XYZ file of N, CA, C and O in Angstrom:
356
model
N -66.431 11.664 36.418
C -65.199 11.954 37.248
C -64.212 11.395 36.520
O -63.548 10.635 35.685
N -62.745 12.204 36.690
C -61.904 11.763 36.249
C -60.973 11.295 37.619
O -61.226 11.334 38.835
N -60.122 10.243 37.464
C -59.352 9.601 38.418
C -58.257 10.186 38.686
O -57.042 10.992 37.935
N -57.900 10.164 39.849
C -56.426 11.388 40.206
C -54.958 9.646 39.635
O -55.780 8.827 39.634
N -54.522 10.493 38.973
C -53.379 9.801 38.645
C -52.317 9.071 40.047
O -51.852 9.899 40.725
N -52.301 7.860 39.767
C -51.123 6.926 40.136
C -50.189 7.307 40.185
O -49.323 7.179 38.711
N -49.194 7.764 40.891
C -47.853 8.328 40.679
C -46.841 6.588 41.758
O -47.475 6.678 43.144
N -45.970 6.150 41.674
C -44.596 5.041 42.291
C -43.707 6.130 42.247
O -43.400 6.345 41.254
N -43.184 5.553 43.433
C -41.754 6.313 43.148
C -40.403 5.571 42.945
O -40.845 4.113 43.133
N -39.793 5.831 42.030
C -38.630 4.741 41.795
C -37.752 4.108 42.205
O -37.289 5.308 43.732
N -37.121 3.653 42.364
C -35.864 2.418 42.825
C -34.793 3.278 42.383
O -33.645 3.116 43.243
N -34.669 4.006 41.726
C -33.441 4.391 41.253
C -32.867 3.334 39.930
O -32.046 4.149 39.634
N -33.773 2.762 40.127
C -33.233 1.692 38.378
C -34.308 1.085 37.345
O -34.982 0.733 38.346
N -34.580 1.805 36.626
C -35.987 1.965 36.308
C -35.850 0.550 35.362
O -36.807 -0.215 35.285
N -35.005 -0.269 35.133
C -34.508 -1.852 34.897
C -35.232 -2.452 35.816
O -36.129 -3.979 35.948
N -35.168 -2.402 37.107
C -35.672 -2.521 38.245
C -36.946 -2.695 38.281
O -38.236 -3.707 38.687
N -37.230 -1.435 38.346
C -38.977 -0.934 38.290
C -39.931 -1.774 37.533
O -40.690 -2.224 37.717
N -39.129 -2.004 36.575
C -39.708 -3.056 35.412
C -39.778 -4.231 35.706
O -40.497 -4.980 34.534
N -39.010 -4.881 36.542
C -38.935 -5.930 36.673
C -38.010 -6.979 35.875
O -38.155 -7.952 36.113
N -37.147 -6.219 35.594
C -36.112 -7.397 34.374
C -35.428 -7.919 35.299
O -34.771 -7.362 36.476
N -35.041 -9.387 34.758
C -34.385 -10.165 35.683
C -32.756 -9.228 35.917
O -32.051 -9.259 37.002
N -32.209 -8.759 35.390
C -30.946 -8.270 34.973
C -30.929 -6.439 34.960
O -29.816 -6.046 34.793
N -31.107 -6.385 36.058
C -31.465 -4.617 36.185
C -29.961 -4.357 36.086
O -30.098 -2.900 36.060
N -29.459 -4.347 37.520
C -28.452 -4.204 37.466
C -27.459 -4.014 36.958
O -26.609 -3.008 36.560
N -27.673 -4.758 36.212
C -26.639 -5.022 34.803
C -26.781 -4.252 33.667
O -26.053 -3.437 33.357
N -28.325 -3.951 33.403
C -28.509 -2.921 32.550
C -28.063 -1.408 32.747
O -27.637 -0.575 32.186
N -28.628 -1.608 34.174
C -28.265 -0.193 34.289
C -26.777 0.262 34.513
O -26.365 1.410 33.723
N -26.144 -0.161 34.791
C -24.159 0.068 34.608
C -23.948 -0.214 33.312
O -23.156 1.242 32.828
N -25.005 -0.859 32.529
C -24.044 -0.756 30.964
C -24.841 0.603 30.519
O -23.729 1.663 29.624
N -25.926 1.059 30.786
C -26.185 2.481 30.380
C -25.590 3.678 31.033
O -25.277 4.164 30.121
N -25.217 3.414 32.579
C -24.206 4.540 32.466
C -22.827 4.793 31.940
O -22.242 5.388 31.909
N -22.067 3.472 31.722
C -20.977 3.523 31.134
C -21.481 3.548 29.621
O -20.116 4.804 29.321
N -22.120 3.467 29.243
C -22.408 3.714 27.277
C -22.754 5.210 27.321
O -22.166 5.738 26.595
N -23.532 5.584 28.102
C -24.073 7.423 28.537
C -22.207 8.020 28.479
O -22.025 8.873 27.583
N -21.619 7.416 29.220
C -20.546 8.244 29.459
C -19.456 8.033 28.477
O -18.913 8.943 27.715
N -19.932 6.654 27.608
C -18.539 6.677 26.101
C -18.982 7.820 25.201
O -18.133 8.515 24.466
N -20.512 7.840 25.183
C -21.184 8.733 23.977
C -20.938 10.186 24.338
O -20.579 10.961 23.476
N -20.862 10.594 25.279
C -20.395 12.111 25.688
C -19.079 12.171 25.639
O -18.436 13.693 24.918
N -17.975 11.284 25.629
C -16.643 11.451 25.642
C -16.498 11.591 24.292
O -16.025 12.720 23.530
N -17.298 10.770 23.285
C -16.866 10.839 22.019
C -18.094 12.031 21.004
O -17.127 12.640 20.244
N -18.995 12.562 21.746
C -19.780 13.851 20.905
C -18.234 15.243 21.198
O -18.536 15.503 20.364
N -18.038 14.853 22.770
C -17.176 15.880 23.347
C -15.848 16.483 21.729
O -15.506 17.250 21.471
N -15.355 15.097 21.756
C -13.839 14.875 20.805
C -14.689 15.197 19.459
O -13.639 15.230 18.574
N -15.943 15.192 18.812
C -15.981 15.646 18.101
C -15.710 14.428 16.516
O -15.773 15.140 15.752
N -15.752 12.940 16.393
C -15.282 12.612 15.955
C -16.266 11.740 15.366
O -17.420 11.531 15.012
N -15.585 11.348 13.398
C -16.179 10.811 12.614
C -16.226 9.277 13.098
O -15.161 8.960 13.613
N -17.551 8.590 12.264
C -17.547 7.273 12.723
C -16.587 6.048 12.220
O -15.913 5.594 13.252
N -15.733 6.727 11.496
C -14.549 5.861 10.687
C -13.561 6.138 11.641
O -12.148 4.956 12.399
N -13.340 7.618 12.645
C -12.140 7.277 13.384
C -12.680 6.845 15.092
O -12.067 6.530 15.509
N -14.290 6.587 15.127
C -14.404 6.013 16.431
C -14.329 4.701 16.193
O -13.493 3.824 17.443
N -14.680 4.014 15.155
C -14.108 2.840 14.770
C -12.706 2.559 14.617
O -12.661 1.413 15.764
N -11.530 3.137 14.678
C -10.860 2.891 14.418
C -9.988 2.838 16.017
O -9.131 1.796 16.250
N -10.283 4.063 16.985
C -10.019 4.209 18.118
C -10.442 2.894 19.089
O -10.004 2.627 20.471
N -11.819 2.663 18.933
C -12.396 1.837 20.041
C -12.040 0.400 19.316
O -12.066 -0.923 20.014
N -12.135 -0.139 18.032
C -11.234 -1.261 17.345
C -12.545 -1.780 16.891
O -12.568 -3.085 17.146
N -13.643 -1.322 16.513
C -14.958 -2.292 15.816
C -15.500 -1.062 14.928
O -14.917 -0.320 14.146
N -16.391 -2.050 14.353
C -17.001 -2.040 13.449
C -17.424 -0.490 13.247
O -18.059 -0.348 14.215
N -17.814 -0.010 11.704
C -18.345 1.102 11.469
C -19.780 0.864 11.794
O -20.549 1.828 12.668
N -20.496 -0.171 12.009
C -21.977 -0.532 12.097
C -21.900 -0.515 13.696
O -23.177 0.114 14.162
N -21.325 -1.102 14.555
C -21.329 -1.351 15.695
C -21.459 0.080 16.362
O -21.715 0.589 17.515
N -20.505 1.000 15.624
C -20.340 2.527 16.273
C -21.439 2.639 16.013
O -22.331 3.696 17.252
N -21.864 2.875 15.085
C -23.290 3.394 15.379
C -24.635 2.833 16.031
O -24.860 3.555 16.306
N -24.512 1.612 16.491
C -25.826 0.988 17.420
C -24.459 1.557 18.975
O -25.789 2.103 19.902
N -23.709 1.943 18.839
C -23.100 2.569 20.673
C -23.712 4.123 20.365
O -24.256 4.203 21.464
N -23.432 4.630 19.087
C -24.187 6.207 19.445
C -25.752 5.917 19.151
O -26.088 7.355 19.739
N -26.042 5.426 19.259
C -27.678 4.864 18.906
C -28.226 4.812 20.697
O -29.278 4.625 20.916
N -27.079 4.267 21.285
C -27.309 4.008 22.547
C -28.048 2.502 22.873
O -28.940 1.880 23.999
N -27.616 1.482 21.791
C -27.927 0.270 21.627
C -26.645 -0.623 22.816
O -26.098 -1.525 22.186
N -27.229 -0.341 23.986
C -25.938 -0.919 25.071
C -26.130 -2.336 25.039
O -24.675 -3.106 25.287
N -27.044 -2.838 25.241
C -27.275 -4.004 24.986
C -26.618 -4.883 24.143
O -26.100 -6.425 24.031
N -25.681 -4.661 23.087
C -25.236 -5.246 21.882
C -23.501 -5.402 22.525
O -22.320 -6.079 22.010
N -23.057 -4.664 23.339
C -21.935 -4.960 24.251
C -21.846 -5.211 25.661
O -22.559 -5.140 26.551
N -21.036 -6.158 25.813
C -20.831 -6.063 27.132
C -20.472 -5.336 28.083
O -19.829 -3.936 27.672
N -20.975 -5.460 29.280
C -20.169 -4.643 30.166
C -19.065 -3.985 30.379
O -18.191 -2.951 30.018
N -17.987 -5.157 30.076
C -16.404 -5.404 29.941
C -16.100 -4.603 28.553
O -15.069 -3.816 28.881
N -17.160 -4.941 27.352
C -16.509 -4.081 26.423
C -16.855 -2.673 26.802
O -15.633 -1.721 26.169
N -17.629 -2.395 27.155
C -18.336 -1.067 27.105
C -17.061 -0.179 28.351
O -16.887 0.898 27.827
N -16.815 -0.885 29.472
C -15.655 -0.443 30.024
C -14.544 -0.143 28.861
O -13.469 0.781 29.696
N -13.678 -1.004 28.308
C -12.943 -1.426 28.065
C -12.765 -0.093 26.807
O -11.799 1.085 26.390
N -13.912 0.007 26.356
C -14.100 1.445 25.174
C -13.921 2.861 26.120
O -13.206 3.576 25.818
N -14.419 2.961 27.291
C -13.947 4.030 28.547
C -12.565 4.189 28.717
O -12.132 5.310 28.195
N -12.220 2.874 28.966
C -10.786 3.314 29.325
C -9.744 3.665 28.133
O -8.975 4.223 28.186
N -9.916 2.923 26.488
C -9.367 3.972 25.368
C -9.425 5.462 25.287
O -8.756 5.971 25.117
N -10.706 5.802 25.866
C -11.330 7.043 25.300
C -10.765 7.586 26.744
O -10.268 9.158 26.615
N -9.995 7.441 28.220
C -10.148 8.282 28.940
C -9.144 7.145 30.225
O -9.738 6.593 30.704
N -8.102 7.534 29.726
C -6.965 6.313 30.541
C -7.033 6.642 31.996
O -6.331 6.047 32.404
N -7.347 7.577 32.566
C -6.998 8.125 34.173
C -8.565 7.462 34.724
O -8.349 7.086 35.881
N -9.017 6.083 34.118
C -10.271 5.646 34.257
C -9.968 4.286 35.154
O -9.119 3.461 33.990
N -10.147 4.109 36.120
C -9.700 3.231 36.856
C -11.092 2.081 37.173
O -12.075 2.315 37.270
């Protein structure tokens, strides 16, 4: 006999679904970080250029581009986003 797969409806926050304490902050960092990466990819900048633009080291650029948003505070990610798109409030 095969068992029917069990599905559970998501809350909309995968981090909360996993039971992580700081789920809301992790979700927000992810959303902001993804926007930063999208803008950087659209601009087709080299890591050296991104480093200068955002004021971070090249290894930090690599972490950012690899989606390692836990290395940056929510405020820092917002600063990156504002430097890339001054119209964001």
